[in-house]
Tab-separated table of C-alpha atoms and ligand atoms in Angstrom:
chain	number	residue	atom	x	y	z
A	1385	MET	CA	19.578	15.371	5.055
A	1386	THR	CA	16.084	15.671	6.477
A	1387	LEU	CA	14.386	18.977	5.833
A	1388	VAL	CA	12.017	18.595	8.767
A	1389	PRO	CA	12.874	16.242	11.634
A	1390	ASN	CA	9.797	14.043	11.414
A	1391	PRO	CA	7.713	14.740	8.296
A	1392	ALA	CA	4.956	12.263	9.255
A	1393	GLU	CA	4.261	14.402	12.344
A	1394	LYS	CA	3.578	17.418	10.124
A	1395	ILE	CA	0.838	15.850	8.040
A	1396	ILE	CA	-2.724	15.748	9.336
A	1397	VAL	CA	-5.027	13.553	7.282
A	1398	ALA	CA	-8.579	14.958	7.004
A	1399	LEU	CA	-11.130	12.156	7.158
A	1400	ASP	CA	-14.096	13.578	5.279
A	1401	GLY	CA	-16.965	11.687	3.663
A	1402	MET	CA	-16.283	8.382	5.429
A	1403	ASN	CA	-18.163	6.272	7.919
A	1404	GLU	CA	-16.580	4.919	11.063
A	1405	THR	CA	-15.646	1.533	9.592
A	1406	GLU	CA	-13.990	3.166	6.582
A	1407	VAL	CA	-12.093	5.501	8.907
A	1408	ILE	CA	-10.683	2.659	10.971
A	1409	GLU	CA	-9.740	0.716	7.813
A	1410	LEU	CA	-7.987	3.729	6.330
A	1411	VAL	CA	-6.067	4.451	9.509
A	1412	GLN	CA	-4.903	0.825	9.662
A	1413	GLN	CA	-3.665	1.100	6.075
A	1414	ILE	CA	-1.276	3.986	6.845
A	1415	PRO	CA	1.226	2.759	9.434
A	1416	LYS	CA	3.148	6.072	9.674
A	1417	LEU	CA	0.007	8.143	10.174
A	1418	SER	CA	0.127	10.143	13.372
A	1419	TRP	CA	-2.437	12.963	13.037
A	1420	ILE	CA	-6.091	12.752	12.032
A	1421	LYS	CA	-8.582	15.564	11.469
A	1422	ILE	CA	-12.184	14.855	12.387
A	1423	GLY	CA	-14.603	17.430	11.009
A	1424	LEU	CA	-18.251	18.164	11.658
A	1425	GLU	CA	-19.659	15.436	9.423
A	1426	LEU	CA	-17.656	12.626	10.981
A	1427	PHE	CA	-18.091	13.886	14.520
A	1428	VAL	CA	-21.848	14.185	14.120
A	1429	SER	CA	-22.018	10.571	12.930
A	1430	GLY	CA	-19.185	8.999	14.972
A	1431	GLY	CA	-19.307	11.038	18.180
A	1432	PRO	CA	-16.734	11.291	20.967
A	1433	HIS	CA	-16.229	7.532	21.096
A	1434	LEU	CA	-14.633	7.666	17.628
A	1435	VAL	CA	-12.089	10.129	19.010
A	1436	ASN	CA	-11.433	7.669	21.840
A	1437	ASN	CA	-11.038	4.759	19.424
A	1438	LEU	CA	-8.540	6.654	17.313
A	1439	ARG	CA	-6.635	7.813	20.363
A	1440	ASN	CA	-6.496	4.210	21.568
A	1441	MET	CA	-4.970	3.316	18.187
A	1442	GLY	CA	-2.154	5.742	19.055
A	1443	LYS	CA	-3.371	8.577	16.827
A	1444	GLN	CA	-3.494	12.271	17.685
A	1445	VAL	CA	-6.793	13.937	16.937
A	1446	PHE	CA	-7.469	17.379	15.499
A	1447	LEU	CA	-11.129	18.049	16.290
A	1448	ASP	CA	-12.215	20.571	13.685
A	1449	LEU	CA	-15.662	21.574	14.946
A	1450	LYS	CA	-15.194	25.353	14.532
A	1451	PHE	CA	-17.098	26.389	17.654
A	1452	HIS	CA	-18.766	29.811	17.547
A	1453	ASP	CA	-21.172	30.732	20.341
A	1454	ILE	CA	-21.555	32.806	23.499
A	1455	PRO	CA	-18.682	32.538	26.014
A	1456	THR	CA	-20.405	30.105	28.399
A	1457	THR	CA	-21.396	27.691	25.655
A	1458	MET	CA	-17.973	27.925	23.996
A	1459	SER	CA	-16.242	27.152	27.295
A	1460	LYS	CA	-18.415	24.167	28.037
A	1461	ALA	CA	-18.068	22.782	24.517
A	1462	CYS	CA	-14.288	23.222	24.515
A	1463	ARG	CA	-14.018	21.630	27.934
A	1464	GLN	CA	-15.901	18.552	26.659
A	1465	ALA	CA	-13.865	18.493	23.451
A	1466	ALA	CA	-10.635	18.536	25.465
A	1467	MET	CA	-11.914	15.721	27.665
A	1468	THR	CA	-12.075	13.448	24.596
A	1469	GLY	CA	-8.291	13.738	24.383
A	1470	ALA	CA	-8.317	15.806	21.175
A	1471	ARG	CA	-4.985	17.654	20.885
A	1472	LEU	CA	-6.114	20.408	18.499
A	1473	ILE	CA	-9.551	22.070	18.609
A	1474	THR	CA	-10.860	24.834	16.341
A	1475	VAL	CA	-12.923	27.855	17.369
A	1476	HIS	CA	-14.034	30.869	15.339
A	1477	ALA	CA	-11.944	33.892	16.290
A	1478	CYS	CA	-14.927	36.170	15.631
A	1479	SER	CA	-16.522	34.728	18.810
A	1480	GLY	CA	-14.568	37.509	20.557
A	1481	SER	CA	-11.839	37.736	23.175
A	1482	LYS	CA	-13.979	36.822	26.195
A	1483	ALA	CA	-15.262	33.633	24.552
A	1484	LEU	CA	-11.785	32.711	23.266
A	1485	PHE	CA	-10.061	33.306	26.589
A	1486	GLU	CA	-12.645	31.387	28.592
A	1487	ALA	CA	-12.798	28.545	26.049
A	1488	ASN	CA	-9.017	28.175	26.186
A	1489	GLN	CA	-9.001	28.051	29.983
A	1490	ALA	CA	-11.863	25.552	30.040
A	1491	ALA	CA	-10.122	23.291	27.511
A	1492	LEU	CA	-6.924	23.266	29.585
A	1493	GLU	CA	-8.878	22.491	32.742
A	1494	GLY	CA	-10.938	19.755	31.070
A	1495	ALA	CA	-7.872	17.952	29.707
A	1496	ALA	CA	-6.035	18.241	33.028
A	1497	GLU	CA	-9.012	16.846	34.900
A	1498	VAL	CA	-8.890	13.596	32.938
A	1499	GLY	CA	-5.099	13.453	32.688
A	1500	PHE	CA	-4.619	14.363	29.000
A	1501	PRO	CA	-1.888	16.699	27.752
A	1502	PRO	CA	-3.008	20.334	27.285
A	1503	PRO	CA	-4.778	20.770	23.935
A	1504	THR	CA	-4.123	23.695	21.607
A	1505	LEU	CA	-7.060	25.839	20.587
A	1506	LEU	CA	-6.761	27.021	16.995
A	1507	ALA	CA	-8.434	30.121	15.614
A	1508	VAL	CA	-10.387	29.952	12.404
A	1509	THR	CA	-10.382	33.465	10.936
A	1510	VAL	CA	-12.104	33.941	7.565
A	1511	LEU	CA	-13.352	30.794	5.863
A	1512	THR	CA	-11.753	30.354	2.468
A	1513	SER	CA	-15.205	30.081	0.898
A	1514	TRP	CA	-15.601	33.859	1.324
A	1515	SER	CA	-14.531	36.176	-1.494
A	1516	ASN	CA	-13.716	39.869	-1.016
A	1517	ASP	CA	-16.855	40.743	-3.040
A	1518	ASP	CA	-19.219	38.605	-0.926
A	1519	PHE	CA	-17.518	39.938	2.145
A	1520	SER	CA	-18.426	43.528	1.319
A	1521	ASN	CA	-21.738	42.901	-0.502
A	1522	GLU	CA	-23.293	40.366	1.871
A	1523	LEU	CA	-21.694	41.197	5.214
A	1524	LEU	CA	-21.051	44.894	4.528
A	1525	ILE	CA	-17.530	44.502	5.927
A	1526	ALA	CA	-15.259	47.223	4.602
A	1527	GLN	CA	-12.011	45.407	5.430
A	1528	SER	CA	-10.324	43.148	2.921
A	1529	ILE	CA	-10.132	39.461	3.799
A	1530	ASN	CA	-6.378	39.826	4.435
A	1531	GLU	CA	-6.909	42.657	6.901
A	1532	ARG	CA	-9.645	40.685	8.609
A	1533	VAL	CA	-7.483	37.559	8.891
A	1534	ARG	CA	-4.721	39.620	10.540
A	1535	LEU	CA	-7.148	41.312	12.938
A	1536	LEU	CA	-8.760	38.042	13.998
A	1537	THR	CA	-5.401	36.292	14.398
A	1538	ASP	CA	-4.205	39.137	16.641
A	1539	LEU	CA	-7.383	38.779	18.695
A	1540	ALA	CA	-6.800	35.035	19.053
A	1541	VAL	CA	-3.181	35.532	20.116
A	1542	ALA	CA	-4.168	38.187	22.647
A	1543	SER	CA	-6.775	35.775	24.038
A	1544	GLY	CA	-4.152	33.094	24.653
A	1545	LEU	CA	-4.837	30.744	21.739
A	1546	GLY	CA	-1.919	28.678	20.515
A	1547	GLY	CA	-2.432	28.758	16.775
A	1548	CYS	CA	-4.617	29.284	13.758
A	1549	VAL	CA	-5.841	27.560	10.627
A	1550	CYS	CA	-5.274	29.534	7.454
A	1551	SER	CA	-4.752	29.320	3.721
A	1552	PRO	CA	-1.139	28.500	2.817
A	1553	LEU	CA	-1.073	31.853	1.049
A	1554	GLU	CA	-1.610	33.614	4.377
A	1555	ALA	CA	1.017	31.559	6.228
A	1556	LYS	CA	4.064	33.692	5.456
A	1557	GLU	CA	2.662	36.929	6.798
A	1558	LEU	CA	1.087	35.286	9.846
A	1559	ARG	CA	4.353	33.481	10.638
A	1560	SER	CA	6.312	36.730	10.434
A	1561	LEU	CA	3.985	38.157	13.094
A	1562	ASN	CA	3.670	34.987	15.214
A	1563	PRO	CA	6.871	33.008	15.735
A	1564	SER	CA	6.972	29.330	16.637
A	1565	PRO	CA	5.632	27.591	18.740
A	1566	PHE	CA	2.461	29.325	17.465
A	1567	GLU	CA	0.795	26.678	15.293
A	1568	ILE	CA	-0.005	27.685	11.723
A	1569	ILE	CA	-1.989	24.896	10.136
A	1570	THR	CA	-2.797	25.002	6.443
A	1571	PRO	CA	-5.206	22.998	4.275
A	1572	GLY	CA	-5.139	23.441	0.490
A	1573	ILE	CA	-2.016	21.287	0.084
A	1574	ARG	CA	-1.314	19.418	-3.134
A	1575	LEU	CA	1.693	17.665	-4.645
A	1576	LYS	CA	3.012	19.287	-7.816
A	1577	GLY	CA	0.646	18.323	-10.651
A	1578	GLY	CA	-1.857	16.735	-8.242
A	1579	GLU	CA	-5.633	17.052	-8.647
A	1580	ARG	CA	-6.863	20.311	-7.106
A	1581	GLN	CA	-10.499	19.214	-6.720
A	1582	ASP	CA	-12.380	22.293	-5.410
A	1583	GLN	CA	-9.337	24.026	-3.885
A	1584	SER	CA	-8.373	27.137	-5.829
A	1585	ARG	CA	-5.437	28.450	-3.783
A	1586	VAL	CA	-3.018	25.584	-3.171
A	1587	MET	CA	0.635	25.101	-2.269
A	1588	THR	CA	2.902	22.074	-2.235
A	1589	PRO	CA	3.906	20.666	1.178
A	1590	LEU	CA	7.403	22.105	0.875
A	1591	GLU	CA	6.167	25.558	-0.154
A	1592	ALA	CA	3.724	25.644	2.762
A	1593	VAL	CA	6.363	24.607	5.315
A	1594	GLU	CA	8.804	27.134	3.888
A	1595	ALA	CA	6.080	29.786	4.199
A	1596	GLY	CA	5.829	28.994	7.904
A	1597	ALA	CA	3.168	26.287	8.242
A	1598	SER	CA	3.775	24.057	11.255
A	1599	LYS	CA	1.357	21.339	10.125
A	1600	LEU	CA	-0.413	20.564	6.860
A	1601	VAL	CA	-3.954	19.263	6.402
A	1602	VAL	CA	-4.270	16.832	3.496
A	1603	GLY	CA	-7.553	15.134	2.655
A	1604	ARG	CA	-8.613	13.643	-0.646
A	1605	SER	CA	-5.104	13.341	-2.131
A	1606	ILE	CA	-4.535	10.636	0.476
A	1607	THR	CA	-7.987	9.327	1.412
A	1608	GLN	CA	-9.149	8.859	-2.198
A	1609	SER	CA	-5.872	7.437	-3.424
A	1610	GLU	CA	-5.727	3.804	-4.552
A	1611	ASN	CA	-2.807	3.377	-2.189
A	1612	PRO	CA	-3.289	5.745	0.771
A	1613	SER	CA	-0.091	4.651	2.500
A	1614	GLU	CA	2.013	5.361	-0.587
A	1615	ALA	CA	0.216	8.694	-1.061
A	1616	PHE	CA	0.953	9.610	2.558
A	1617	ASN	CA	4.610	8.650	2.050
A	1618	SER	CA	4.782	10.856	-1.062
A	1619	PHE	CA	3.755	13.866	1.031
A	1620	CYS	CA	6.380	12.935	3.647
A	1621	ARG	CA	9.050	12.491	0.974
A	1622	GLU	CA	8.484	15.991	-0.277
A	1623	LEU	CA	9.492	17.288	3.136
A	1624	THR	CA	12.659	15.187	3.112
A	1625	ILE	CA	15.730	15.958	1.075
A	1626	ALA	CA	17.711	12.778	0.470
B	2403	C5P	O1	-9.312	17.130	0.400
B	2403	C5P	P1	-8.572	18.356	0.833
B	2403	C5P	O2	-7.073	18.139	0.966
B	2403	C5P	O3	-8.915	19.556	-0.005
B	2403	C5P	O4	-9.128	18.590	2.313
B	2403	C5P	C1	-8.832	19.721	3.041
B	2403	C5P	C2	-9.472	19.654	4.397
B	2403	C5P	O5	-9.253	20.896	5.021
B	2403	C5P	C3	-10.980	19.429	4.405
B	2403	C5P	O6	-11.290	18.755	5.637
B	2403	C5P	C4	-11.538	20.831	4.449
B	2403	C5P	O7	-12.799	20.900	5.081
B	2403	C5P	C5	-10.497	21.531	5.295
B	2403	C5P	N1	-10.408	22.960	5.103
B	2403	C5P	C6	-10.165	23.553	3.886
B	2403	C5P	N2	-10.067	24.904	3.783
B	2403	C5P	C7	-10.188	25.646	4.869
B	2403	C5P	C8	-10.416	25.084	6.112
B	2403	C5P	C9	-10.522	23.707	6.191
B	2403	C5P	O8	-10.014	22.864	2.872
B	2403	C5P	N3	-10.064	26.948	4.768
């Protein structure tokens, strides 16, 4: 029995710390790979044409640029991002409802103009690098991180966004408030006993999906493996009950 219909579609491989040639080589090594996350570092070096190249290789791109700016700039940036054919695009929810609403509309229009399917804008709420102490001492925010995450997710939903990126530990509560097809995408995923690197709050793929995650972001466990294809398959296997 398969636990999820197509496990390979649930796993997004984060390509961090690689140049364009290494990216293409890695992608060619993992035949079942469907989703790729391009972050700031890779986008700054590879640019929109890398997104095109990957799309032409049949891959779906999650463009994780975490836009945060005034409404006009957000809209224009999201429009351009959507015109690359990226299917998932991140924006900071604390940009506010006007910026989020307009950015979402602009992304839909941009994709439609060039004949791509509608992208999903994903809200980034509170970066996991923040602690509750830094939150109150540096930003003088009285809310806890959990309260803030809920508030910003509500704002994103009310502004028409189709999902969010969050810690796997936040997934259960956010899923209870936001049923599917709202996307809940979680990094911080490790196989049981796997190296945690700098992630402190991790879940296994199965735990994260059971908590309500719709897609999982996995980086170094796959990209730094001696056999990336086998590592990718191990993540898929965990979502499949034989
Ligand atoms: O290598 P690892 O699996 O830890 O990679 C996780 C990916 O998810 C990286 O691209 C990282 O930037 C991203 N990410 C994260 N935590 C967040 C948001 C994004 O680890 N809260």
